[in-house]
PDB file of C-alpha atoms in Angstrom:
ATOM      1  CA  MET A   1     -35.211   2.368 -18.013  1.00 46.00           C
ATOM      2  CA  GLY A   2     -34.105   0.268 -21.000  1.00 59.00           C
ATOM      3  CA  ASN A   3     -30.934  -1.797 -20.809  1.00 84.00           C
ATOM      4  CA  SER A   4     -28.595   0.970 -19.641  1.00 91.00           C
ATOM      5  CA  ILE A   5     -28.448   3.117 -16.530  1.00 95.00           C
ATOM      6  CA  GLU A   6     -27.105   6.402 -15.295  1.00 98.00           C
ATOM      7  CA  LEU A   7     -25.563   5.932 -11.860  1.00 98.00           C
ATOM      8  CA  SER A   8     -23.749   8.060  -9.316  1.00 98.00           C
ATOM      9  CA  VAL A   9     -21.410   6.049  -7.068  1.00 98.00           C
ATOM     10  CA  ALA A  10     -20.683   8.084  -3.921  1.00 98.00           C
ATOM     11  CA  ILE A  11     -17.746   7.169  -1.682  1.00 98.00           C
ATOM     12  CA  CYS A  12     -17.571   9.124   1.575  1.00 97.00           C
ATOM     13  CA  THR A  13     -14.057   8.961   2.992  1.00 96.00           C
ATOM     14  CA  ARG A  14     -11.613  10.298   5.561  1.00 94.00           C
ATOM     15  CA  ASN A  15      -7.897   9.487   5.383  1.00 93.00           C
ATOM     16  CA  ARG A  16      -8.170   5.830   4.379  1.00 95.00           C
ATOM     17  CA  HIS A  17      -6.204   6.098   1.153  1.00 96.00           C
ATOM     18  CA  LYS A  18      -4.969   2.504   1.042  1.00 96.00           C
ATOM     19  CA  ASP A  19      -8.482   1.126   1.613  1.00 96.00           C
ATOM     20  CA  LEU A  20      -9.971   3.654  -0.795  1.00 97.00           C
ATOM     21  CA  MET A  21      -7.568   2.684  -3.581  1.00 98.00           C
ATOM     22  CA  LYS A  22      -8.661  -0.957  -3.271  1.00 98.00           C
ATOM     23  CA  CYS A  23     -12.256   0.246  -3.510  1.00 98.00           C
ATOM     24  CA  VAL A  24     -11.480   2.335  -6.610  1.00 98.00           C
ATOM     25  CA  GLU A  25      -9.649  -0.596  -8.196  1.00 98.00           C
ATOM     26  CA  SER A  26     -12.694  -2.834  -7.663  1.00 98.00           C
ATOM     27  CA  ILE A  27     -14.897  -0.256  -9.398  1.00 98.00           C
ATOM     28  CA  SER A  28     -12.465  -0.042 -12.314  1.00 98.00           C
ATOM     29  CA  ARG A  29     -12.766  -3.824 -12.832  1.00 97.00           C
ATOM     30  CA  GLN A  30     -16.554  -3.813 -13.279  1.00 97.00           C
ATOM     31  CA  THR A  31     -17.817  -5.819 -16.258  1.00 95.00           C
ATOM     32  CA  ASN A  32     -20.613  -5.267 -18.805  1.00 94.00           C
ATOM     33  CA  MET A  33     -21.028  -1.561 -18.043  1.00 95.00           C
ATOM     34  CA  GLU A  34     -19.872  -0.164 -21.395  1.00 93.00           C
ATOM     35  CA  GLU A  35     -23.284   1.264 -22.306  1.00 93.00           C
ATOM     36  CA  ASP A  36     -23.904   2.875 -18.906  1.00 97.00           C
ATOM     37  CA  SER A  37     -23.051   6.352 -17.626  1.00 97.00           C
ATOM     38  CA  ILE A  38     -21.328   6.161 -14.248  1.00 98.00           C
ATOM     39  CA  GLU A  39     -19.819   8.924 -12.174  1.00 98.00           C
ATOM     40  CA  VAL A  40     -17.702   7.996  -9.161  1.00 98.00           C
ATOM     41  CA  ILE A  41     -17.724  10.791  -6.578  1.00 98.00           C
ATOM     42  CA  ILE A  42     -15.187  10.878  -3.754  1.00 98.00           C
ATOM     43  CA  VAL A  43     -16.535  13.084  -0.949  1.00 98.00           C
ATOM     44  CA  ASP A  44     -13.546  13.753   1.275  1.00 97.00           C
ATOM     45  CA  ASP A  45     -13.496  14.648   4.976  1.00 95.00           C
ATOM     46  CA  GLY A  46      -9.712  14.327   5.043  1.00 93.00           C
ATOM     47  CA  ASP A  47      -6.706  15.214   2.892  1.00 94.00           C
ATOM     48  CA  THR A  48      -5.927  13.570  -0.435  1.00 96.00           C
ATOM     49  CA  ASP A  49      -2.986  14.615  -2.595  1.00 95.00           C
ATOM     50  CA  ARG A  50      -3.015  15.218  -6.338  1.00 96.00           C
ATOM     51  CA  ASP A  51      -0.819  12.210  -7.213  1.00 97.00           C
ATOM     52  CA  TRP A  52      -3.273   9.855  -5.483  1.00 97.00           C
ATOM     53  CA  LEU A  53      -6.211  11.432  -7.337  1.00 98.00           C
ATOM     54  CA  ASP A  54      -4.406  11.297 -10.660  1.00 98.00           C
ATOM     55  CA  HIS A  55      -3.782   7.565 -10.202  1.00 98.00           C
ATOM     56  CA  ALA A  56      -7.395   6.970  -9.182  1.00 98.00           C
ATOM     57  CA  GLY A  57      -8.552   8.931 -12.225  1.00 98.00           C
ATOM     58  CA  SER A  58      -6.357   6.848 -14.530  1.00 98.00           C
ATOM     59  CA  LEU A  59      -8.238   3.769 -13.311  1.00 98.00           C
ATOM     60  CA  ILE A  60     -11.765   5.168 -13.369  1.00 98.00           C
ATOM     61  CA  ASN A  61     -11.806   7.506 -16.370  1.00 97.00           C
ATOM     62  CA  LYS A  62     -12.692   5.230 -19.261  1.00 94.00           C
ATOM     63  CA  GLY A  63     -15.657   5.082 -21.597  1.00 93.00           C
ATOM     64  CA  ASN A  64     -18.697   6.558 -19.872  1.00 95.00           C
ATOM     65  CA  MET A  65     -17.208   6.216 -16.379  1.00 97.00           C
ATOM     66  CA  TYR A  66     -15.470   9.168 -14.784  1.00 97.00           C
ATOM     67  CA  LEU A  67     -14.137  10.330 -11.419  1.00 98.00           C
ATOM     68  CA  ARG A  68     -15.182  13.436  -9.493  1.00 98.00           C
ATOM     69  CA  TYR A  69     -13.657  14.760  -6.280  1.00 98.00           C
ATOM     70  CA  TYR A  70     -15.225  16.979  -3.622  1.00 98.00           C
ATOM     71  CA  LYS A  71     -13.148  18.274  -0.700  1.00 97.00           C
ATOM     72  CA  LYS A  72     -15.385  19.172   2.224  1.00 96.00           C
ATOM     73  CA  ASP A  73     -14.921  22.223   4.384  1.00 93.00           C
ATOM     74  CA  PRO A  74     -14.072  21.391   8.047  1.00 90.00           C
ATOM     75  CA  SER A  75     -17.431  22.893   9.047  1.00 88.00           C
ATOM     76  CA  GLU A  76     -19.112  20.084   7.052  1.00 90.00           C
ATOM     77  CA  ALA A  77     -17.331  17.264   8.915  1.00 92.00           C
ATOM     78  CA  GLY A  78     -19.212  14.039   9.613  1.00 94.00           C
ATOM     79  CA  LEU A  79     -20.460  11.037   7.658  1.00 95.00           C
ATOM     80  CA  ILE A  80     -24.126  12.040   7.522  1.00 96.00           C
ATOM     81  CA  LYS A  81     -23.083  15.421   6.105  1.00 96.00           C
ATOM     82  CA  SER A  82     -21.040  13.591   3.484  1.00 97.00           C
ATOM     83  CA  ARG A  83     -24.107  11.549   2.547  1.00 97.00           C
ATOM     84  CA  VAL A  84     -26.203  14.709   2.238  1.00 97.00           C
ATOM     85  CA  LYS A  85     -23.506  16.431   0.171  1.00 97.00           C
ATOM     86  CA  SER A  86     -23.301  13.392  -2.117  1.00 98.00           C
ATOM     87  CA  ILE A  87     -27.037  13.621  -2.788  1.00 98.00           C
ATOM     88  CA  GLU A  88     -26.736  17.336  -3.436  1.00 98.00           C
ATOM     89  CA  ILE A  89     -23.850  17.214  -5.934  1.00 98.00           C
ATOM     90  CA  SER A  90     -24.553  13.920  -7.731  1.00 98.00           C
ATOM     91  CA  SER A  91     -25.594  14.196 -11.361  1.00 98.00           C
ATOM     92  CA  TYR A  92     -27.851  11.180 -11.755  1.00 98.00           C
ATOM     93  CA  GLU A  93     -31.162  10.104 -10.277  1.00 98.00           C
ATOM     94  CA  THR A  94     -29.866   6.772  -8.998  1.00 98.00           C
ATOM     95  CA  ILE A  95     -27.169   6.921  -6.343  1.00 98.00           C
ATOM     96  CA  LEU A  96     -25.121   4.082  -4.886  1.00 98.00           C
ATOM     97  CA  PHE A  97     -23.335   4.732  -1.601  1.00 98.00           C
ATOM     98  CA  ILE A  98     -20.379   2.463  -0.926  1.00 98.00           C
ATOM     99  CA  ASP A  99     -17.931   2.651   1.963  1.00 97.00           C
ATOM    100  CA  ASP A 100     -14.301   3.436   1.255  1.00 97.00           C
ATOM    101  CA  ASP A 101     -13.190   0.093   2.732  1.00 96.00           C
ATOM    102  CA  VAL A 102     -15.367  -1.979   0.401  1.00 98.00           C
ATOM    103  CA  GLU A 103     -14.301  -4.146  -2.535  1.00 98.00           C
ATOM    104  CA  LEU A 104     -17.035  -4.930  -5.051  1.00 98.00           C
ATOM    105  CA  SER A 105     -17.270  -8.210  -6.933  1.00 98.00           C
ATOM    106  CA  ALA A 106     -16.461  -7.733 -10.628  1.00 98.00           C
ATOM    107  CA  ASN A 107     -20.116  -8.020 -11.692  1.00 98.00           C
ATOM    108  CA  TYR A 108     -21.585  -5.963  -8.828  1.00 98.00           C
ATOM    109  CA  LEU A 109     -22.696  -2.979 -10.932  1.00 98.00           C
ATOM    110  CA  ASP A 110     -24.042  -5.234 -13.681  1.00 98.00           C
ATOM    111  CA  VAL A 111     -26.136  -7.187 -11.160  1.00 98.00           C
ATOM    112  CA  LEU A 112     -27.282  -3.893  -9.619  1.00 98.00           C
ATOM    113  CA  LYS A 113     -28.368  -2.652 -13.047  1.00 98.00           C
ATOM    114  CA  GLN A 114     -30.396  -5.800 -13.684  1.00 97.00           C
ATOM    115  CA  THR A 115     -31.962  -5.576 -10.210  1.00 98.00           C
ATOM    116  CA  LEU A 116     -32.979  -1.952 -10.780  1.00 97.00           C
ATOM    117  CA  ILE A 117     -34.564  -2.965 -14.085  1.00 97.00           C
ATOM    118  CA  SER A 118     -36.330  -5.985 -12.568  1.00 97.00           C
ATOM    119  CA  TYR A 119     -37.681  -4.016  -9.579  1.00 98.00           C
ATOM    120  CA  PRO A 120     -38.732  -0.614 -10.956  1.00 97.00           C
ATOM    121  CA  GLU A 121     -40.837  -0.007  -7.829  1.00 98.00           C
ATOM    122  CA  ALA A 122     -37.795  -0.338  -5.538  1.00 98.00           C
ATOM    123  CA  VAL A 123     -36.959   2.683  -3.423  1.00 98.00           C
ATOM    124  CA  GLY A 124     -33.613   1.149  -2.481  1.00 98.00           C
ATOM    125  CA  ILE A 125     -31.466  -1.930  -3.072  1.00 98.00           C
ATOM    126  CA  SER A 126     -28.573  -3.410  -1.100  1.00 98.00           C
ATOM    127  CA  GLY A 127     -26.200  -6.336  -1.394  1.00 98.00           C
ATOM    128  CA  ALA A 128     -24.546  -8.888   0.884  1.00 97.00           C
ATOM    129  CA  ASP A 129     -21.195  -8.475   2.606  1.00 97.00           C
ATOM    130  CA  GLN A 130     -19.419 -11.793   2.096  1.00 95.00           C
ATOM    131  CA  GLY A 131     -17.258 -11.166   5.147  1.00 92.00           C
ATOM    132  CA  LEU A 132     -20.159 -11.387   7.578  1.00 89.00           C
ATOM    133  CA  SER A 133     -20.892 -14.712   9.207  1.00 80.00           C
ATOM    134  CA  CYS A 134     -23.178 -15.916  11.929  1.00 79.00           C
ATOM    135  CA  SER A 135     -22.964 -19.281  13.695  1.00 84.00           C
ATOM    136  CA  LEU A 136     -26.021 -20.881  15.243  1.00 85.00           C
ATOM    137  CA  LYS A 137     -24.713 -19.834  18.660  1.00 88.00           C
ATOM    138  CA  GLY A 138     -24.139 -16.288  17.427  1.00 85.00           C
ATOM    139  CA  ARG A 139     -27.644 -16.099  15.966  1.00 88.00           C
ATOM    140  CA  PHE A 140     -29.123 -17.332  19.231  1.00 90.00           C
ATOM    141  CA  MET A 141     -27.181 -14.707  21.178  1.00 91.00           C
ATOM    142  CA  MET A 142     -28.317 -11.939  18.817  1.00 91.00           C
ATOM    143  CA  ILE A 143     -31.943 -12.969  19.260  1.00 93.00           C
ATOM    144  CA  LEU A 144     -31.563 -13.335  23.042  1.00 94.00           C
ATOM    145  CA  SER A 145     -29.965  -9.898  23.300  1.00 95.00           C
ATOM    146  CA  GLY A 146     -32.707  -8.268  21.228  1.00 94.00           C
ATOM    147  CA  ARG A 147     -30.429  -7.432  18.300  1.00 95.00           C
ATOM    148  CA  SER A 148     -32.070  -9.673  15.704  1.00 94.00           C
ATOM    149  CA  LEU A 149     -35.168 -11.591  14.671  1.00 91.00           C
ATOM    150  CA  PHE A 150     -35.531 -14.714  12.543  1.00 87.00           C
ATOM    151  CA  SER A 151     -36.272 -12.736   9.363  1.00 93.00           C
ATOM    152  CA  PRO A 152     -33.213 -11.321   7.528  1.00 95.00           C
ATOM    153  CA  GLY A 153     -35.102  -8.206   6.468  1.00 97.00           C
ATOM    154  CA  LYS A 154     -36.625  -7.156   9.795  1.00 97.00           C
ATOM    155  CA  TYR A 155     -35.469  -4.802  12.520  1.00 97.00           C
ATOM    156  CA  SER A 156     -35.132  -6.369  15.951  1.00 97.00           C
ATOM    157  CA  LEU A 157     -37.564  -5.430  18.720  1.00 95.00           C
ATOM    158  CA  SER A 158     -35.003  -2.922  20.033  1.00 96.00           C
ATOM    159  CA  GLY A 159     -34.471  -1.448  16.577  1.00 97.00           C
ATOM    160  CA  PHE A 160     -31.172  -3.154  15.719  1.00 97.00           C
ATOM    161  CA  ALA A 161     -30.370  -4.404  12.214  1.00 96.00           C
ATOM    162  CA  SER A 162     -28.068  -7.309  13.086  1.00 95.00           C
ATOM    163  CA  ALA A 163     -30.157  -9.598  10.871  1.00 94.00           C
ATOM    164  CA  MET A 164     -27.967  -8.391   7.996  1.00 95.00           C
ATOM    165  CA  ASN A 165     -25.487 -11.020   9.226  1.00 93.00           C
ATOM    166  CA  LEU A 166     -27.819 -13.495   7.516  1.00 93.00           C
ATOM    167  CA  TRP A 167     -27.917 -11.799   4.141  1.00 96.00           C
ATOM    168  CA  ASN A 168     -25.096 -13.661   2.453  1.00 93.00           C
ATOM    169  CA  ILE A 169     -26.707 -17.064   3.072  1.00 94.00           C
ATOM    170  CA  GLN A 170     -29.975 -16.113   1.376  1.00 95.00           C
ATOM    171  CA  LYS A 171     -30.687 -17.529  -2.082  1.00 96.00           C
ATOM    172  CA  ASN A 172     -33.200 -15.063  -3.510  1.00 98.00           C
ATOM    173  CA  VAL A 173     -34.014 -11.358  -3.552  1.00 98.00           C
ATOM    174  CA  PHE A 174     -36.061 -10.399  -0.473  1.00 98.00           C
ATOM    175  CA  ARG A 175     -37.865  -7.387   0.993  1.00 98.00           C
ATOM    176  CA  THR A 176     -36.114  -5.518   3.772  1.00 98.00           C
ATOM    177  CA  GLU A 177     -36.828  -2.724   6.245  1.00 98.00           C
ATOM    178  CA  PHE A 178     -33.269  -1.396   6.046  1.00 98.00           C
ATOM    179  CA  LEU A 179     -30.211  -1.252   3.794  1.00 98.00           C
ATOM    180  CA  HIS A 180     -26.580  -1.791   4.757  1.00 97.00           C
ATOM    181  CA  GLY A 181     -24.620   1.459   4.699  1.00 96.00           C
ATOM    182  CA  CYS A 182     -21.518  -0.096   3.141  1.00 97.00           C
ATOM    183  CA  ASN A 183     -23.540  -0.548  -0.066  1.00 98.00           C
ATOM    184  CA  MET A 184     -26.939   1.053  -0.446  1.00 98.00           C
ATOM    185  CA  CYS A 185     -28.490   2.200  -3.703  1.00 98.00           C
ATOM    186  CA  TYR A 186     -31.422   4.620  -3.771  1.00 98.00           C
ATOM    187  CA  ARG A 187     -33.542   6.360  -6.334  1.00 98.00           C
ATOM    188  CA  LYS A 188     -32.718   9.928  -5.372  1.00 97.00           C
ATOM    189  CA  GLN A 189     -36.292  11.220  -5.490  1.00 97.00           C
ATOM    190  CA  TYR A 190     -36.930   9.368  -2.213  1.00 98.00           C
ATOM    191  CA  LEU A 191     -34.067  11.030  -0.324  1.00 98.00           C
ATOM    192  CA  SER A 192     -35.496  14.550  -0.109  1.00 96.00           C
ATOM    193  CA  GLU A 193     -36.102  14.280   3.667  1.00 97.00           C
ATOM    194  CA  ILE A 194     -32.529  13.305   4.524  1.00 97.00           C
ATOM    195  CA  GLU A 195     -30.738  15.955   6.562  1.00 97.00           C
ATOM    196  CA  ALA A 196     -27.759  16.233   8.891  1.00 95.00           C
ATOM    197  CA  VAL A 197     -29.632  15.679  12.168  1.00 96.00           C
ATOM    198  CA  SER A 198     -27.851  16.770  15.347  1.00 95.00           C
ATOM    199  CA  TRP A 199     -27.668  13.316  16.964  1.00 95.00           C
ATOM    200  CA  LEU A 200     -25.591  11.906  14.109  1.00 96.00           C
ATOM    201  CA  GLN A 201     -22.079  13.170  14.783  1.00 89.00           C
ATOM    202  CA  GLY A 202     -18.630  12.169  13.487  1.00 84.00           C
ATOM    203  CA  TYR A 203     -18.713   8.503  12.493  1.00 84.00           C
ATOM    204  CA  SER A 204     -22.538   8.876  12.535  1.00 91.00           C
ATOM    205  CA  LEU A 205     -23.311   5.355  13.711  1.00 94.00           C
ATOM    206  CA  GLY A 206     -26.724   4.283  12.409  1.00 96.00           C
ATOM    207  CA  GLU A 207     -26.910   6.867   9.623  1.00 97.00           C
ATOM    208  CA  ASP A 208     -27.678   4.082   7.132  1.00 98.00           C
ATOM    209  CA  LEU A 209     -30.709   3.064   9.208  1.00 98.00           C
ATOM    210  CA  TYR A 210     -31.792   6.698   9.451  1.00 98.00           C
ATOM    211  CA  ILE A 211     -31.678   7.023   5.655  1.00 98.00           C
ATOM    212  CA  SER A 212     -33.455   3.679   5.259  1.00 98.00           C
ATOM    213  CA  ALA A 213     -36.223   4.703   7.664  1.00 97.00           C
ATOM    214  CA  LEU A 214     -37.036   7.888   5.767  1.00 98.00           C
ATOM    215  CA  ALA A 215     -36.616   6.546   2.242  1.00 98.00           C
ATOM    216  CA  GLY A 216     -38.476   3.340   3.071  1.00 97.00           C
ATOM    217  CA  LYS A 217     -41.666   5.262   3.801  1.00 97.00           C
ATOM    218  CA  HIS A 218     -42.069   5.741   0.041  1.00 98.00           C
ATOM    219  CA  GLY A 219     -42.011   2.129  -1.082  1.00 98.00           C
ATOM    220  CA  PRO A 220     -40.307  -1.272  -0.934  1.00 98.00           C
ATOM    221  CA  MET A 221     -36.597  -1.901  -0.456  1.00 98.00           C
ATOM    222  CA  TYR A 222     -34.827  -5.114  -1.449  1.00 98.00           C
ATOM    223  CA  VAL A 223     -31.657  -7.071  -0.808  1.00 98.00           C
ATOM    224  CA  ASN A 224     -30.159  -9.067  -3.662  1.00 98.00           C
ATOM    225  CA  PRO A 225     -27.683 -11.604  -2.234  1.00 98.00           C
ATOM    226  CA  ASP A 226     -26.060 -11.826  -5.694  1.00 98.00           C
ATOM    227  CA  LEU A 227     -24.792  -8.273  -5.130  1.00 98.00           C
ATOM    228  CA  LYS A 228     -21.570  -9.448  -3.521  1.00 98.00           C
ATOM    229  CA  LEU A 229     -18.839  -7.415  -1.848  1.00 98.00           C
ATOM    230  CA  ILE A 230     -16.306  -7.532   0.947  1.00 97.00           C
ATOM    231  CA  HIS A 231     -16.543  -4.845   3.639  1.00 97.00           C
ATOM    232  CA  HIS A 232     -13.178  -4.807   5.370  1.00 92.00           C
ATOM    233  CA  GLY A 233     -14.352  -2.676   8.311  1.00 85.00           C
ATOM    234  CA  SER A 234     -11.182  -0.601   8.531  1.00 76.00           C
ATOM    235  CA  PRO A 235     -10.586   0.797  12.053  1.00 70.00           C
ATOM    236  CA  THR A 236      -8.913   3.931  10.652  1.00 57.00           C
ATOM    237  CA  SER A 237     -10.738   7.214  11.369  1.00 50.00           C
ATOM    238  CA  ARG A 238     -13.420   5.615  13.533  1.00 62.00           C
ATOM    239  CA  ASP A 239     -14.421   6.835  16.971  1.00 74.00           C
ATOM    240  CA  ASN A 240     -13.000   5.114  20.075  1.00 88.00           C
ATOM    241  CA  ALA A 241     -14.680   2.052  21.581  1.00 92.00           C
ATOM    242  CA  GLU A 242     -16.406   3.921  24.407  1.00 94.00           C
ATOM    243  CA  GLN A 243     -17.881   6.522  22.070  1.00 93.00           C
ATOM    244  CA  VAL A 244     -19.024   3.886  19.573  1.00 93.00           C
ATOM    245  CA  ALA A 245     -20.721   1.841  22.319  1.00 95.00           C
ATOM    246  CA  HIS A 246     -22.408   4.913  23.780  1.00 96.00           C
ATOM    247  CA  THR A 247     -23.736   6.165  20.445  1.00 95.00           C
ATOM    248  CA  LYS A 248     -24.844   2.650  19.505  1.00 96.00           C
ATOM    249  CA  ILE A 249     -27.406   2.820  22.304  1.00 97.00           C
ATOM    250  CA  ILE A 250     -28.350   6.507  22.108  1.00 97.00           C
ATOM    251  CA  ASN A 251     -28.590   6.579  18.321  1.00 97.00           C
ATOM    252  CA  HIS A 252     -30.809   3.509  18.273  1.00 97.00           C
ATOM    253  CA  PHE A 253     -33.222   5.386  20.508  1.00 97.00           C
ATOM    254  CA  HIS A 254     -33.271   8.252  18.005  1.00 97.00           C
ATOM    255  CA  LEU A 255     -33.779   5.719  15.224  1.00 97.00           C
ATOM    256  CA  LEU A 256     -36.821   4.327  17.033  1.00 97.00           C
ATOM    257  CA  LYS A 257     -38.174   7.881  17.193  1.00 96.00           C
ATOM    258  CA  THR A 258     -37.495   8.361  13.477  1.00 96.00           C
ATOM    259  CA  ARG A 259     -39.529   5.226  12.771  1.00 96.00           C
ATOM    260  CA  ASN A 260     -42.278   6.274  15.254  1.00 94.00           C
ATOM    261  CA  LYS A 261     -41.478   3.188  17.352  1.00 94.00           C
ATOM    262  CA  ALA A 262     -40.318   4.861  20.580  1.00 89.00           C
ATOM    263  CA  ASN A 263     -43.030   3.272  22.764  1.00 93.00           C
ATOM    264  CA  TYR A 264     -42.685   1.694  26.206  1.00 94.00           C
ATOM    265  CA  PHE A 265     -42.140  -1.825  24.852  1.00 96.00           C
ATOM    266  CA  ARG A 266     -39.376  -0.770  22.420  1.00 95.00           C
ATOM    267  CA  TYR A 267     -37.787   1.355  25.150  1.00 95.00           C
ATOM    268  CA  PHE A 268     -37.740  -1.672  27.470  1.00 95.00           C
ATOM    269  CA  MET A 269     -36.219  -3.825  24.719  1.00 96.00           C
ATOM    270  CA  LEU A 270     -33.519  -1.244  23.993  1.00 97.00           C
ATOM    271  CA  ARG A 271     -32.607  -1.130  27.698  1.00 96.00           C
ATOM    272  CA  TRP A 272     -32.484  -4.936  27.646  1.00 97.00           C
ATOM    273  CA  THR A 273     -30.128  -4.864  24.647  1.00 97.00           C
ATOM    274  CA  ALA A 274     -27.960  -2.168  26.256  1.00 96.00           C
ATOM    275  CA  GLY A 275     -27.679  -4.206  29.445  1.00 96.00           C
ATOM    276  CA  PHE A 276     -26.822  -7.350  27.525  1.00 96.00           C
ATOM    277  CA  LEU A 277     -24.141  -5.576  25.484  1.00 96.00           C
ATOM    278  CA  SER A 278     -22.582  -4.021  28.576  1.00 96.00           C
ATOM    279  CA  LEU A 279     -22.349  -7.433  30.275  1.00 96.00           C
ATOM    280  CA  GLU A 280     -20.915  -8.941  27.094  1.00 94.00           C
ATOM    281  CA  ALA A 281     -18.258  -6.193  26.931  1.00 96.00           C
ATOM    282  CA  LYS A 282     -17.426  -6.697  30.617  1.00 95.00           C
ATOM    283  CA  PHE A 283     -17.096 -10.453  30.133  1.00 94.00           C
ATOM    284  CA  ASN A 284     -14.747  -9.832  27.177  1.00 94.00           C
ATOM    285  CA  ARG A 285     -12.763  -7.329  29.277  1.00 94.00           C
ATOM    286  CA  ASN A 286     -13.473  -4.520  26.851  1.00 95.00           C
ATOM    287  CA  HIS A 287     -13.566  -1.837  29.529  1.00 96.00           C
ATOM    288  CA  GLU A 288     -14.050   1.123  27.172  1.00 95.00           C
ATOM    289  CA  ALA A 289     -17.033  -0.486  25.440  1.00 95.00           C
ATOM    290  CA  TYR A 290     -18.484  -1.501  28.817  1.00 96.00           C
ATOM    291  CA  LEU A 291     -18.377   2.115  30.011  1.00 96.00           C
ATOM    292  CA  GLY A 292     -20.003   3.308  26.781  1.00 96.00           C
ATOM    293  CA  TYR A 293     -22.884   0.829  26.948  1.00 96.00           C
ATOM    294  CA  LYS A 294     -23.410   1.535  30.646  1.00 95.00           C
ATOM    295  CA  LYS A 295     -23.483   5.286  30.027  1.00 95.00           C
ATOM    296  CA  GLY A 296     -25.898   4.847  27.133  1.00 96.00           C
ATOM    297  CA  LYS A 297     -28.271   2.731  29.209  1.00 95.00           C
ATOM    298  CA  GLU A 298     -28.255   5.321  32.002  1.00 94.00           C
ATOM    299  CA  GLU A 299     -29.145   8.105  29.547  1.00 95.00           C
ATOM    300  CA  LEU A 300     -32.040   6.244  27.953  1.00 94.00           C
ATOM    301  CA  ARG A 301     -34.454   6.992  30.809  1.00 90.00           C
ATOM    302  CA  SER A 302     -34.152  10.770  30.471  1.00 90.00           C
ATOM    303  CA  LEU A 303     -34.301  10.564  26.677  1.00 91.00           C
ATOM    304  CA  PHE A 304     -37.497   8.524  26.778  1.00 88.00           C
ATOM    305  CA  LYS A 305     -39.124  10.882  29.275  1.00 81.00           C
ATOM    306  CA  GLY A 306     -38.284  13.816  27.032  1.00 70.00           C
ATOM    307  CA  ALA A 307     -39.570  12.165  23.862  1.00 65.00           C
TER     308      ALA A 307
END
């Protein structure tokens, strides 16, 4: 690969222009990338005016870095379809997906370049959201509820990836079974199986784990905790609490199927996690989330029988 890279940075967005501008600004501040070719692609599910794009372009278009914009047709709506479109239209063989409500540290792309060079066998690489935290009590509750294990790079027994809450306290690069969707870099040759599956709709909760599951079959994936960013988790353009809770359970069942893990034990653990989450939502008086988790748990039985 040498000491330079060619990189497509894909930002899938929908009407979060204030968040997206902060993201663009953080890309424009990247250091030590003068010798690299970088395209920044905005794949838009919403509406963005020309003045906004012109300002974004004035920040990005310098040296070998340039901005591209793709406005999706309404028939293409949905995050997973934006991911697929990004793969299809990107120019380079290495693609970094970042969320539109992310701010990268100033050396993020430089550290990513060095990680790609140091791990040529890597199928994918991710970094650590500095905004995530996990107390000892929180970690215990995640393990008790089936959402996490002790290892930061392992899926839980019910197929959840909550162990990523531990990523920003790690000291060294480590192997992982999944990447975090807010920042996930792949070598594009390993993404040929990714498609807009029917169970990923709208906000497409779990689409990052779906991509990880398919790409990860081809080789190792790594997390470098020195790849630092802040994921603000903007509520704009997300589904409502009931829908998110419902799809969190149902989509994790489909993710188990994608990983060929939809056996009786995993099914039992997913029902355990769904029950725990519904009780947690009820205790916190989050009625919409409670209804979503309860509905998801009730649907699991028929889904498992039909698998």
